[in-house]
């Protein structure tokens, strides 16, 4: 089942607008009733997506408009408390209208209300979302709307398709154990080793994730990531960690320059939240999304190279976002998020500043305008900002200050090549960054002006969790988060990642998790004084370079193990999907390539 073409019911609740009078009257569609619908699931209207629509099914009784605050003739206002309100036909049409609104992009959440159901004094409220986004958001999916049912009846709910449980003993999996103290941890480990040595390899994937079973994890913890044949040896060699004082977690999202061919492909169709999130992003890109997926899964036959802005920016957004959703699905609750360049938009999306659909449209606008700018590039230079000032000429500018003695330059291709030659002649190390556009330089000014106009129609909100901005070097203010100009000028402005990281690590000793490919931000963070002294720490989610599909899963599991031994409890059912989910989908590189080729042939036909 392709989730991107379906809608899911994620909540269903029967609510009563008030206490029952002695002679109960039928609940009618009214402004007060709409207020009840907006608050039905215990969230204030401010917490709902900006594009939430209330859809009300109508029938003869509901149209009577006898409520004290109903509009004469049963007509409701088209807007209430800032949200769109629509009256639709009968019950068979209202859920179909919800599906239509969601997939046409006019809504991110549909609240479907049946007044006077199941009895005259109650309202039945359904919360409906695009199915792929519901899975990515970690919602409990009550069912998928069957839109193939006859149009005159309410579409029934079908179960969410689940692949069979995995049984491959050659997949890496996580093994966790703990004890009350060091001696107790050693005892538990000694009891675990014979079990791992004696278990039949086909049973290995089904072993419990944590030992001892059924007890709360202790403050001394151990973890191993292994395949069946090496499990006992890996557990024996693992080091125990004191998890009694866990550092809070902050997530870092890399930007352009971190991308590489096939990044994170080992998780696609093998981890449900990651897969659904990637699909949700690419679905918002329409046909171009299909081509991006094909080039990603079959990079040797890609129609557009991964470093081209048309591939790098949307695909990197999809990967960062999907990884972030996966980590949040483990039960991780970050105290802060920080993005580098384009990664800041991912951080903002997860922090609630902008909806996923609108964030993808913002990426799309950036790409659309960037390709109109003459070719340029970026250089990573081992020098300070002050050392590089004499070399700036033409439109070449300081693009990013990432760490001490690690600065990036950007500009049009000709002037940038001249600067690179001068730097090398003066014995500076200057390395080209994978980029075909001169982001964070004055050359991008026309693009910045154009995207600002596009961003004015996008609802922007203040962050729901601390969001450190690389463009100000400090916490993003509510005014900045809601400013189209702030987001548009990111195309031209310098990224002060070092300053933002300084601010974050000055606020607390944290465990930084890099949520993206290549470990670029991990390298910057390891140079920070807090991390070098051991007060803070950093762990990457993915490998530093392209490897096998299994290496992606192994790296993610290693990060999960590090988070657990730090002292953070995880949703182990969610983590275990990395080795138990996806056996009902294509799992080999050859099959992925076949799918990519088929998609490309369909789109070019």
XYZ file of C-alpha atoms in Angstrom:
605
model
C 0.000 0.000 0.000
C 1.339 3.426 -0.982
C 0.535 5.644 1.991
C 0.983 8.868 0.056
C -2.328 8.466 -1.781
C -4.358 7.586 1.322
C -5.866 9.378 4.304
C -5.830 8.009 7.829
C -8.144 8.466 10.784
C -5.854 9.011 13.754
C -8.420 9.921 16.438
C -12.126 9.315 16.931
C -13.996 10.714 19.900
C -17.590 11.193 20.991
C -18.008 14.467 22.864
C -20.889 16.252 24.562
C -21.035 20.072 24.342
C -22.292 20.401 27.931
C -24.222 18.860 30.795
C -27.435 17.169 29.839
C -30.561 19.221 30.684
C -33.737 17.644 32.061
C -35.217 17.552 28.600
C -32.208 16.913 26.339
C -32.297 18.742 23.031
C -30.508 17.701 19.884
C -27.015 19.151 19.411
C -26.987 21.390 16.355
C -24.146 22.705 14.252
C -23.322 26.074 15.788
C -20.348 28.300 16.547
C -20.235 26.884 20.074
C -20.270 23.383 18.623
C -17.344 24.197 16.338
C -15.404 25.424 19.398
C -16.052 22.049 21.024
C -14.810 20.265 17.904
C -11.586 22.299 17.851
C -10.868 21.273 21.467
C -12.170 17.716 21.256
C -8.793 16.032 21.545
C -7.450 18.058 24.449
C -5.352 20.484 22.423
C -5.833 24.213 22.342
C -6.548 25.722 18.914
C -3.063 27.301 18.993
C -1.573 23.782 18.946
C -3.489 22.696 15.862
C -1.853 23.009 12.423
C -2.405 26.421 10.859
C -4.227 24.741 7.979
C -6.824 22.853 9.996
C -10.280 22.614 8.455
C -13.513 21.714 10.269
C -15.880 19.729 8.055
C -19.466 19.278 9.167
C -21.859 16.793 7.660
C -25.340 18.173 7.158
C -28.744 16.548 7.367
C -32.300 17.807 7.734
C -32.268 17.964 11.536
C -28.883 19.638 11.778
C -30.046 22.308 9.351
C -32.855 23.427 11.601
C -30.566 25.900 13.349
C -32.453 25.879 16.674
C -29.399 26.343 18.907
C -29.060 29.598 20.819
C -25.895 30.611 18.976
C -26.551 28.923 15.651
C -26.758 31.043 12.566
C -30.305 31.491 11.191
C -31.128 28.882 8.632
C -28.385 26.589 9.896
C -25.661 28.491 8.032
C -22.302 28.505 9.808
C -19.546 31.079 9.386
C -16.870 29.986 6.956
C -14.225 30.794 9.560
C -14.188 30.288 13.315
C -11.319 31.053 15.709
C -9.045 31.454 12.700
C -9.890 28.081 11.120
C -11.846 27.269 7.973
C -15.288 25.753 8.525
C -17.172 23.984 5.750
C -20.554 22.295 5.684
C -20.677 19.296 3.380
C -23.381 16.835 2.381
C -24.228 13.702 4.335
C -21.926 11.343 6.251
C -20.901 9.602 3.044
C -19.532 12.843 1.605
C -17.848 14.538 4.545
C -15.003 12.037 4.979
C -14.464 12.062 1.221
C -14.238 15.837 1.349
C -11.637 15.515 4.118
C -9.561 13.254 1.881
C -9.916 15.702 -1.001
C -8.863 18.736 1.086
C -5.826 16.918 2.483
C -4.529 15.756 -0.861
C -5.244 18.990 -2.699
C -3.125 20.758 -0.098
C -5.811 23.032 1.328
C -5.584 21.331 4.751
C -2.982 19.583 6.894
C -5.564 18.278 9.371
C -9.286 17.715 8.890
C -11.631 17.580 11.877
C -14.781 15.849 10.673
C -17.806 16.445 12.898
C -21.103 14.560 12.911
C -23.522 16.562 15.083
C -26.191 14.493 16.807
C -24.252 11.235 16.405
C -24.348 8.582 17.719
C -27.193 10.090 19.764
C -28.873 13.505 19.573
C -26.859 15.032 22.437
C -23.328 14.182 21.217
C -20.880 14.979 18.468
C -18.625 12.383 16.837
C -15.318 13.923 15.808
C -12.743 12.318 13.519
C -9.185 13.617 13.110
C -8.009 12.826 9.568
C -4.485 13.286 8.162
C -2.548 12.255 5.092
C -1.615 8.650 5.873
C 2.124 8.960 5.211
C 2.383 11.971 7.514
C 0.343 10.239 10.204
C 2.812 7.337 10.272
C 5.777 9.728 10.153
C 4.328 11.752 13.050
C 3.945 8.611 15.158
C 0.158 8.861 15.301
C -1.925 5.839 16.190
C -3.641 5.035 12.915
C -7.156 3.753 13.582
C -7.578 2.941 9.920
C -7.117 4.021 6.312
C -10.128 5.468 4.489
C -11.220 3.159 1.693
C -11.972 5.662 -1.045
C -13.012 2.881 -3.459
C -16.244 2.275 -1.569
C -19.455 3.589 -3.228
C -19.716 7.375 -3.076
C -23.095 7.481 -1.318
C -21.820 5.810 1.874
C -19.115 6.784 4.331
C -15.791 5.242 3.247
C -14.993 2.353 5.612
C -11.719 2.101 7.519
C -9.207 -0.516 6.438
C -6.338 -1.687 8.661
C -2.917 -0.170 8.084
C -0.876 -2.707 6.133
C 2.030 -4.172 8.093
C 4.789 -6.308 6.563
C 5.628 -9.636 8.204
C 8.097 -9.594 11.069
C 11.728 -9.933 10.044
C 13.689 -13.085 10.784
C 17.023 -12.405 9.060
C 19.839 -13.297 11.516
C 22.346 -11.451 9.335
C 20.721 -8.104 10.029
C 22.281 -6.077 12.787
C 20.150 -5.710 15.871
C 20.368 -4.056 19.270
C 21.011 -5.910 22.538
C 20.650 -3.933 25.771
C 21.269 -4.909 29.369
C 21.680 -3.146 32.694
C 22.226 -3.557 36.407
C 21.739 -1.761 39.712
C 25.495 -1.297 40.015
C 28.693 -2.478 38.299
C 28.613 -5.887 39.939
C 24.965 -6.414 39.033
C 25.645 -5.374 35.408
C 28.507 -7.900 35.243
C 26.222 -10.631 36.598
C 23.502 -9.859 34.045
C 26.047 -9.903 31.234
C 27.399 -13.274 32.331
C 23.873 -14.679 32.258
C 23.261 -13.173 28.827
C 26.324 -14.645 27.124
C 25.279 -18.348 27.263
C 21.836 -17.427 25.920
C 23.408 -15.701 22.909
C 25.827 -18.574 22.326
C 23.145 -21.239 22.527
C 20.251 -19.648 20.674
C 19.493 -20.932 17.182
C 20.482 -18.211 14.693
C 16.965 -18.061 13.234
C 15.660 -17.128 16.687
C 18.197 -14.320 17.138
C 16.034 -11.484 15.714
C 13.187 -12.415 18.105
C 15.230 -12.251 21.317
C 14.139 -9.585 23.841
C 15.800 -6.225 23.321
C 16.558 -5.653 27.013
C 17.861 -7.924 29.750
C 16.611 -8.465 32.426
C 13.108 -8.605 30.939
C 10.187 -6.889 32.607
C 12.225 -4.687 34.940
C 13.122 -1.020 34.757
C 16.619 -0.401 33.325
C 19.299 0.117 35.951
C 21.796 2.996 36.134
C 24.705 0.904 34.834
C 24.054 0.000 31.221
C 25.591 -1.950 28.376
C 24.692 -2.153 24.700
C 25.813 -4.060 21.626
C 24.957 -3.909 17.926
C 25.641 -7.232 16.233
C 24.526 -9.941 13.835
C 23.809 -13.421 15.132
C 27.272 -14.899 14.522
C 29.074 -12.124 16.426
C 26.536 -11.375 19.159
C 28.230 -13.183 22.046
C 31.671 -11.775 21.269
C 30.330 -8.231 20.844
C 28.441 -8.330 24.157
C 31.500 -9.702 25.941
C 33.698 -6.842 24.681
C 31.194 -4.017 25.242
C 31.950 -1.418 27.910
C 29.400 -0.618 30.577
C 28.407 3.021 31.138
C 27.146 4.964 34.134
C 23.717 6.243 33.077
C 22.707 7.771 36.399
C 22.982 11.400 35.171
C 21.922 11.552 31.527
C 22.655 14.710 29.601
C 19.692 16.175 27.719
C 19.634 15.654 23.952
C 19.864 18.315 21.241
C 19.395 17.495 17.558
C 21.567 18.964 14.783
C 20.507 18.987 11.126
C 23.153 19.442 8.390
C 22.674 21.454 5.205
C 23.951 21.368 1.628
C 27.452 19.965 1.345
C 26.616 16.995 3.552
C 24.750 15.117 0.840
C 26.188 12.101 -0.944
C 24.874 9.517 -3.393
C 22.657 6.889 -1.783
C 22.600 8.629 1.607
C 20.420 6.753 4.127
C 19.063 4.443 1.404
C 19.616 1.494 3.748
C 16.700 2.712 5.878
C 14.188 3.156 3.060
C 11.528 0.413 2.990
C 13.270 -1.059 6.048
C 12.119 1.370 8.750
C 8.471 2.469 8.695
C 8.646 6.010 10.087
C 11.668 6.961 7.975
C 10.036 5.493 4.863
C 6.716 7.242 5.439
C 8.421 10.578 6.117
C 10.546 10.442 2.955
C 7.478 9.496 0.938
C 5.474 12.331 2.501
C 8.105 14.912 1.522
C 8.530 13.609 -2.013
C 4.759 13.383 -2.520
C 4.518 17.132 -1.962
C 6.946 17.583 -4.862
C 4.624 15.856 -7.345
C 6.225 14.230 -10.383
C 9.586 15.757 -9.507
C 9.440 13.795 -6.262
C 9.258 10.531 -8.222
C 12.355 11.492 -10.213
C 14.241 12.494 -7.061
C 13.440 9.105 -5.509
C 14.560 7.275 -8.660
C 17.879 9.144 -8.763
C 18.390 8.525 -5.036
C 17.766 4.773 -5.169
C 19.758 4.258 -8.379
C 22.528 6.891 -8.213
C 24.591 5.201 -10.922
C 21.861 6.048 -13.447
C 20.781 9.372 -11.983
C 19.493 11.936 -14.456
C 20.735 14.817 -12.241
C 23.801 14.649 -10.008
C 23.403 14.685 -6.247
C 25.375 17.947 -5.836
C 23.046 19.859 -8.155
C 20.751 22.091 -6.096
C 17.737 20.426 -7.765
C 18.661 17.172 -6.041
C 20.742 18.195 -3.045
C 18.271 20.559 -1.366
C 14.964 18.616 -1.616
C 16.524 15.213 -0.993
C 18.628 16.425 1.918
C 15.510 18.015 3.430
C 13.653 14.706 3.035
C 16.473 12.666 4.613
C 17.059 15.055 7.542
C 13.330 15.333 8.212
C 12.759 11.566 8.014
C 15.681 10.837 10.335
C 14.372 13.432 12.776
C 10.928 11.867 12.753
C 12.460 8.430 13.316
C 14.457 9.609 16.358
C 11.412 11.373 17.812
C 9.514 8.127 17.257
C 11.972 6.387 19.576
C 10.654 8.559 22.388
C 13.556 11.027 22.324
C 12.454 14.484 23.485
C 15.140 17.032 22.581
C 15.666 20.139 24.673
C 16.785 22.062 21.578
C 17.284 21.802 17.825
C 19.939 23.416 15.642
C 20.247 23.399 11.867
C 23.071 24.357 9.533
C 22.001 26.328 6.459
C 19.173 24.385 4.790
C 19.062 22.173 7.871
C 17.584 25.091 9.808
C 14.341 24.706 7.864
C 14.177 21.038 8.911
C 14.707 22.062 12.538
C 11.973 24.680 12.180
C 9.554 22.139 10.708
C 10.064 19.739 13.609
C 9.774 22.651 16.048
C 6.339 23.548 14.654
C 7.270 26.801 12.903
C 5.918 25.619 9.558
C 3.907 22.640 8.313
C 5.614 19.936 6.294
C 3.759 20.839 3.102
C 4.678 24.520 3.436
C 8.292 23.704 4.319
C 8.586 21.624 1.151
C 7.138 24.547 -0.802
C 9.793 26.799 0.757
C 12.509 24.381 -0.392
C 10.913 24.255 -3.816
C 10.957 28.055 -4.084
C 14.638 28.168 -3.076
C 15.537 25.604 -5.709
C 13.431 27.301 -8.379
C 15.163 30.646 -7.842
C 18.638 29.200 -7.234
C 18.819 27.571 -10.673
C 18.325 31.005 -12.245
C 21.526 32.273 -10.637
C 24.760 31.792 -12.642
C 26.864 28.824 -11.552
C 28.934 29.210 -8.451
C 30.262 27.163 -5.600
C 31.622 26.993 -2.076
C 35.058 26.435 -0.502
C 35.944 25.046 2.926
C 39.089 26.789 4.169
C 41.222 25.958 7.205
C 41.518 29.557 8.413
C 39.803 32.110 10.601
C 37.259 34.640 9.380
C 39.760 37.467 9.977
C 42.467 35.726 7.929
C 40.152 35.422 4.939
C 38.877 39.003 4.802
C 41.748 40.209 2.531
C 40.888 37.513 -0.012
C 37.264 38.524 -0.524
C 36.705 40.028 -3.940
C 33.767 40.440 -6.303
C 30.782 38.560 -4.889
C 32.927 36.077 -2.925
C 31.851 36.249 0.734
C 32.129 34.445 4.045
C 29.438 31.793 3.675
C 29.771 30.043 7.029
C 31.847 30.134 10.196
C 31.608 26.537 11.398
C 34.382 26.222 13.976
C 37.684 27.773 14.907
C 39.875 27.654 11.790
C 37.016 26.239 9.703
C 35.329 28.781 7.419
C 33.444 28.467 4.154
C 33.524 30.902 1.233
C 30.947 31.195 -1.541
C 30.567 33.146 -4.760
C 30.249 33.017 -8.518
C 32.466 30.440 -10.173
C 35.069 32.709 -11.776
C 35.822 34.922 -8.757
C 35.718 31.910 -6.434
C 38.270 30.018 -8.556
C 40.578 33.035 -8.420
C 40.276 33.218 -4.635
C 40.987 29.498 -4.338
C 44.177 29.855 -6.393
C 45.371 32.754 -4.214
C 44.666 30.793 -1.027
C 46.565 27.760 -2.239
C 49.463 29.926 -3.321
C 49.575 31.279 0.237
C 49.540 27.704 1.614
C 45.981 27.657 2.940
C 44.040 24.407 2.703
C 40.969 25.071 0.549
C 38.624 22.256 -0.483
C 35.607 22.555 -2.772
C 32.291 21.852 -1.066
C 29.755 19.780 -3.046
C 27.539 22.593 -4.315
C 26.663 24.074 -7.688
C 25.113 27.323 -6.394
C 26.804 30.201 -4.509
C 24.601 30.022 -1.399
C 25.292 32.529 1.400
C 26.867 35.096 -0.899
C 25.635 38.342 -2.528
C 25.322 36.471 -5.827
C 22.092 34.940 -4.460
C 20.396 38.308 -3.748
C 17.915 38.081 -6.670
C 16.849 34.630 -5.479
C 16.405 35.904 -1.928
C 14.111 38.713 -3.059
C 12.010 36.336 -5.151
C 11.496 33.717 -2.434
C 10.513 36.376 0.090
C 7.504 37.143 -2.056
C 6.590 33.450 -2.157
C 7.016 33.053 1.607
C 4.496 35.807 2.429
C 1.597 33.427 1.807
C 2.960 30.735 4.145
C 1.674 30.551 7.750
C 4.665 30.808 10.128
C 4.547 30.326 13.902
C 6.940 30.702 16.813
C 8.922 27.541 17.717
C 7.419 25.111 20.215
C 10.896 24.161 21.484
C 14.185 26.059 21.637
C 15.532 26.543 18.113
C 19.060 27.885 17.735
C 19.597 29.788 14.503
C 22.868 29.765 12.609
C 21.968 33.135 11.105
C 21.791 34.984 14.418
C 24.061 32.699 16.420
C 21.486 32.486 19.204
C 17.934 31.369 19.979
C 15.468 32.176 17.233
C 12.948 34.750 18.438
C 9.207 34.470 17.748
C 9.456 37.542 15.499
C 12.237 35.970 13.426
C 10.387 32.675 13.120
C 7.299 34.466 11.765
C 9.233 36.705 9.350
C 9.256 35.786 5.627
C 12.265 38.095 5.246
C 14.214 36.188 7.895
C 13.782 32.922 6.011
C 14.401 34.470 2.597
C 17.681 36.137 3.541
C 19.115 32.793 4.640
C 20.002 32.288 0.985
C 22.437 35.209 1.107
C 23.451 35.548 4.772
C 26.451 34.031 6.530
C 25.869 30.940 8.677
C 27.378 31.371 12.151
C 27.130 27.747 13.218
C 30.031 28.116 15.672
C 28.242 30.903 17.537
C 24.938 29.021 17.677
C 26.713 25.914 18.976
C 28.513 28.052 21.564
C 25.173 29.375 22.797
C 23.634 25.925 22.944
C 26.527 24.328 24.827
C 26.792 27.309 27.173
C 23.193 26.735 28.254
C 23.744 23.106 29.300
C 25.968 20.046 28.910
C 24.124 18.096 26.223
C 24.400 15.016 24.072
C 24.365 16.303 20.492
C 22.885 13.952 17.896
C 23.619 14.752 14.252
C 20.485 13.879 12.312
C 21.755 13.677 8.745
C 24.417 12.210 6.456
C 28.209 12.437 6.397
C 28.981 13.551 10.019
C 29.967 17.085 8.979
C 28.436 18.736 12.059
C 29.841 15.994 14.286
C 33.345 16.972 13.162
C 32.645 20.631 13.986
C 31.184 19.759 17.399
C 34.139 17.557 18.338
C 36.374 20.602 18.039
C 34.291 22.527 20.566
C 35.840 23.003 23.983
C 32.820 21.542 25.808
C 33.019 18.291 23.845
C 36.812 18.072 24.015
C 36.641 18.369 27.825
C 33.918 15.727 28.058
C 31.199 18.024 29.417
C 29.183 17.637 26.229
C 29.232 14.778 23.732
C 28.224 14.171 20.138
C 27.008 11.116 18.252
C 26.300 10.875 14.491
C 23.316 8.974 13.176
C 24.729 7.913 9.795
C 28.134 6.833 8.456
C 30.705 9.426 7.390
C 30.660 8.181 3.804
C 28.647 5.987 1.500
C 28.750 2.306 2.354
C 26.430 -0.674 2.217
C 22.720 -0.545 2.951
C 23.358 -2.566 6.096
C 25.953 -0.020 7.238
C 23.216 2.620 7.433
C 21.138 0.473 9.780
C 24.173 -0.502 11.833
C 25.141 3.147 12.272
C 21.625 4.172 13.334
C 21.464 1.327 15.853
C 24.848 2.350 17.242
C 23.467 5.858 17.806
C 20.385 4.400 19.526
C 22.674 2.340 21.758
C 24.639 5.470 22.676
C 21.447 7.350 23.565
C 20.333 4.437 25.768
C 23.643 4.059 27.588
C 23.565 7.826 28.204
C 20.519 7.097 30.347
C 17.574 7.878 28.063
C 14.876 5.231 27.874
C 13.704 4.411 24.365
C 10.544 3.015 22.811
C 12.121 -0.362 22.145
C 9.273 -1.566 19.920
C 9.992 1.400 17.634
C 13.751 0.807 17.643
C 13.331 -2.926 16.993
C 11.670 -2.189 13.640
C 15.156 -1.507 12.292
C 15.731 -5.261 12.196
C 12.178 -6.655 12.147
C 10.324 -4.445 9.657
C 10.313 -4.384 5.886
C 10.602 -8.035 4.898
C 7.452 -7.665 2.851
C 9.076 -4.918 0.744
C 12.056 -4.990 -1.653
C 15.238 -5.427 0.345
C 18.048 -5.834 -2.163
C 19.937 -3.130 -4.083
C 18.947 -4.838 -7.329
C 15.257 -4.621 -6.471
C 15.608 -0.974 -5.484
C 17.311 -0.270 -8.814
C 14.513 -2.030 -10.714
C 11.910 0.121 -8.982
C 13.883 3.287 -9.691
C 14.203 2.410 -13.382
C 10.492 1.579 -13.621
C 9.560 4.918 -12.041
C 11.823 6.773 -14.448
C 10.362 4.957 -17.474
C 6.798 5.748 -16.411
C 7.552 9.429 -15.933
C 9.368 9.761 -19.241
C 6.762 7.841 -21.209
